[in-house]
């Protein structure tokens, strides 16, 4: 089966575009995230039905 030149050019363009997007994604994932040094988490039960519960959660950043 013979592939027309026009179709092969489109496939090459799509392949190069996908490769570029993958490379950009790897760079974006590789950057380190900054997190707080410490935090405090407290919760209180809002309801309890025996097989699960709902809670109110408070998260406090105690870092700098």
Short mmCIF file of N, CA and C in Angstrom, two decimals:
data_model
loop_
_atom_site.label_atom_id
_atom_site.label_comp_id
_atom_site.label_asym_id
_atom_site.label_seq_id
_atom_site.Cartn_x
_atom_site.Cartn_y
_atom_site.Cartn_z
N UNK A 1 0.85 -1.18 0.00
CA UNK A 1 0.00 0.00 0.00
C UNK A 1 0.89 1.23 0.00
N UNK A 2 0.57 2.15 -0.82
CA UNK A 2 1.35 3.37 -0.96
C UNK A 2 0.65 4.52 -0.25
N UNK A 3 1.39 5.27 0.59
CA UNK A 3 0.83 6.39 1.33
C UNK A 3 1.09 7.67 0.54
N UNK A 4 0.06 8.45 0.28
CA UNK A 4 0.28 9.70 -0.44
C UNK A 4 1.21 10.63 0.37
N UNK A 5 1.99 11.45 -0.34
CA UNK A 5 2.93 12.36 0.31
C UNK A 5 2.21 13.30 1.26
N UNK A 6 1.05 13.76 0.86
CA UNK A 6 0.29 14.69 1.69
C UNK A 6 -0.05 14.07 3.04
N UNK A 7 -0.49 12.81 3.03
CA UNK A 7 -0.85 12.12 4.26
C UNK A 7 0.39 11.85 5.12
N UNK A 8 1.50 11.50 4.51
CA UNK A 8 2.74 11.24 5.26
C UNK A 8 3.22 12.52 5.92
N UNK A 9 3.07 13.66 5.27
CA UNK A 9 3.47 14.94 5.85
C UNK A 9 2.62 15.29 7.06
N UNK A 10 1.35 15.01 6.98
CA UNK A 10 0.46 15.25 8.12
C UNK A 10 0.82 14.35 9.29
N UNK A 11 1.15 13.10 9.00
CA UNK A 11 1.54 12.18 10.06
C UNK A 11 2.83 12.62 10.73
N UNK A 12 3.78 13.08 9.94
CA UNK A 12 5.05 13.56 10.49
C UNK A 12 4.82 14.80 11.35
N UNK A 13 3.98 15.70 10.90
CA UNK A 13 3.67 16.90 11.68
C UNK A 13 2.99 16.53 12.99
N UNK A 14 2.06 15.59 12.95
CA UNK A 14 1.38 15.14 14.17
C UNK A 14 2.36 14.47 15.12
N UNK A 15 3.27 13.67 14.59
CA UNK A 15 4.27 13.00 15.42
C UNK A 15 5.20 14.00 16.08
N UNK A 16 5.66 14.99 15.33
CA UNK A 16 6.54 16.02 15.91
C UNK A 16 5.80 16.85 16.95
N UNK A 17 4.54 17.17 16.70
CA UNK A 17 3.75 17.93 17.65
C UNK A 17 3.54 17.15 18.94
N UNK A 18 3.22 15.88 18.82
CA UNK A 18 3.01 15.04 20.01
C UNK A 18 4.30 14.90 20.80
N UNK A 19 5.42 14.77 20.11
CA UNK A 19 6.72 14.67 20.79
C UNK A 19 7.04 15.95 21.55
N UNK A 20 6.76 17.10 20.94
CA UNK A 20 7.02 18.38 21.60
C UNK A 20 6.14 18.54 22.84
N UNK A 21 4.87 18.17 22.74
CA UNK A 21 3.97 18.26 23.90
C UNK A 21 4.42 17.33 25.02
N UNK A 22 4.88 16.14 24.68
CA UNK A 22 5.37 15.20 25.69
C UNK A 22 6.60 15.76 26.39
N UNK A 23 7.50 16.38 25.63
CA UNK A 23 8.71 16.96 26.23
C UNK A 23 8.36 18.12 27.16
N UNK A 24 7.42 18.95 26.76
CA UNK A 24 6.99 20.06 27.61
C UNK A 24 6.34 19.53 28.88
N UNK A 25 5.56 18.47 28.77
CA UNK A 25 4.92 17.87 29.93
C UNK A 25 5.94 17.31 30.91
N UNK A 26 7.01 16.71 30.41
CA UNK A 26 8.05 16.18 31.28
C UNK A 26 8.77 17.29 32.02
N UNK A 27 9.00 18.40 31.36
CA UNK A 27 9.66 19.53 32.01
C UNK A 27 8.75 20.11 33.09
N UNK A 28 7.47 20.22 32.81
CA UNK A 28 6.52 20.77 33.79
C UNK A 28 6.41 19.87 35.01
N UNK A 29 6.45 18.57 34.82
CA UNK A 29 6.34 17.63 35.93
C UNK A 29 7.62 17.60 36.76
N UNK A 30 8.76 17.88 36.14
CA UNK A 30 10.04 17.76 36.82
C UNK A 30 10.35 18.92 37.75
N UNK A 31 9.60 20.01 37.70
CA UNK A 31 9.87 21.14 38.57
C UNK A 31 9.40 20.85 39.99
N UNK A 32 10.23 21.12 41.01
CA UNK A 32 9.84 20.81 42.38
C UNK A 32 8.77 21.76 42.89
N UNK A 33 7.91 21.24 43.74
CA UNK A 33 6.85 22.04 44.35
C UNK A 33 7.31 22.56 45.70
N UNK A 34 6.81 23.72 46.09
CA UNK A 34 7.14 24.29 47.39
C UNK A 34 5.99 23.99 48.34
N UNK A 35 6.33 23.48 49.50
CA UNK A 35 5.31 23.14 50.50
C UNK A 35 5.62 23.85 51.81
N UNK A 36 4.59 24.03 52.62
CA UNK A 36 4.78 24.62 53.94
C UNK A 36 5.63 23.70 54.79
N UNK A 37 6.41 24.30 55.69
CA UNK A 37 7.28 23.52 56.55
C UNK A 37 6.46 22.65 57.49
N UNK A 38 5.38 23.18 58.04
CA UNK A 38 4.52 22.38 58.91
C UNK A 38 3.10 22.90 58.86
N UNK A 39 2.19 22.05 59.26
CA UNK A 39 0.79 22.45 59.34
C UNK A 39 0.11 21.66 60.45
N UNK A 40 -1.05 22.11 60.84
CA UNK A 40 -1.84 21.44 61.88
C UNK A 40 -3.21 21.14 61.30
N UNK A 41 -3.67 19.91 61.50
CA UNK A 41 -4.97 19.50 60.98
C UNK A 41 -5.82 19.00 62.15
N UNK A 42 -7.03 19.53 62.25
CA UNK A 42 -7.98 19.05 63.25
C UNK A 42 -9.30 18.74 62.57
N UNK A 43 -10.02 17.77 63.13
CA UNK A 43 -11.34 17.47 62.58
C UNK A 43 -12.30 17.14 63.71
N UNK A 44 -13.55 17.41 63.46
CA UNK A 44 -14.62 17.03 64.37
C UNK A 44 -15.69 16.30 63.56
N UNK A 45 -16.26 15.28 64.16
CA UNK A 45 -17.31 14.52 63.46
C UNK A 45 -18.57 15.36 63.39
N UNK A 46 -19.12 15.46 62.20
CA UNK A 46 -20.38 16.17 62.01
C UNK A 46 -21.56 15.21 62.15
N UNK A 47 -21.38 13.97 61.68
CA UNK A 47 -22.39 12.93 61.81
C UNK A 47 -21.71 11.57 61.74
N UNK A 48 -22.37 10.55 62.27
CA UNK A 48 -21.84 9.19 62.29
C UNK A 48 -23.01 8.23 62.17
N UNK A 49 -23.00 7.39 61.12
CA UNK A 49 -24.10 6.45 60.94
C UNK A 49 -23.67 5.00 61.17
N UNK A 50 -22.49 4.77 61.73
CA UNK A 50 -22.03 3.42 62.00
C UNK A 50 -21.13 2.85 60.92
N UNK A 51 -21.40 3.15 59.66
CA UNK A 51 -20.56 2.63 58.58
C UNK A 51 -19.74 3.74 57.91
N UNK A 52 -19.86 4.96 58.39
CA UNK A 52 -19.12 6.09 57.84
C UNK A 52 -19.42 7.32 58.66
N UNK A 53 -18.72 8.40 58.38
CA UNK A 53 -18.99 9.64 59.09
C UNK A 53 -18.63 10.83 58.23
N UNK A 54 -19.20 11.96 58.56
CA UNK A 54 -18.85 13.22 57.93
C UNK A 54 -18.06 14.04 58.93
N UNK A 55 -17.19 14.91 58.44
CA UNK A 55 -16.34 15.66 59.36
C UNK A 55 -16.16 17.09 58.89
N UNK A 56 -15.88 17.95 59.86
CA UNK A 56 -15.45 19.32 59.58
C UNK A 56 -13.95 19.35 59.80
N UNK A 57 -13.21 19.80 58.79
CA UNK A 57 -11.75 19.78 58.84
C UNK A 57 -11.21 21.20 58.84
N UNK A 58 -10.22 21.44 59.71
CA UNK A 58 -9.53 22.72 59.76
C UNK A 58 -8.04 22.47 59.53
N UNK A 59 -7.46 23.14 58.53
CA UNK A 59 -6.04 23.02 58.24
C UNK A 59 -5.39 24.38 58.48
N UNK A 60 -4.37 24.40 59.36
CA UNK A 60 -3.70 25.65 59.70
C UNK A 60 -2.22 25.56 59.31
N UNK A 61 -1.74 26.52 58.55
CA UNK A 61 -0.33 26.58 58.18
C UNK A 61 0.45 27.18 59.35
N UNK A 62 1.29 26.38 59.97
CA UNK A 62 2.10 26.86 61.09
C UNK A 62 3.53 27.14 60.68
N UNK A 63 3.80 27.08 59.38
CA UNK A 63 5.14 27.37 58.87
C UNK A 63 5.35 28.85 58.67
N UNK A 64 6.46 29.21 58.08
CA UNK A 64 6.79 30.62 57.86
C UNK A 64 6.03 31.22 56.75
#
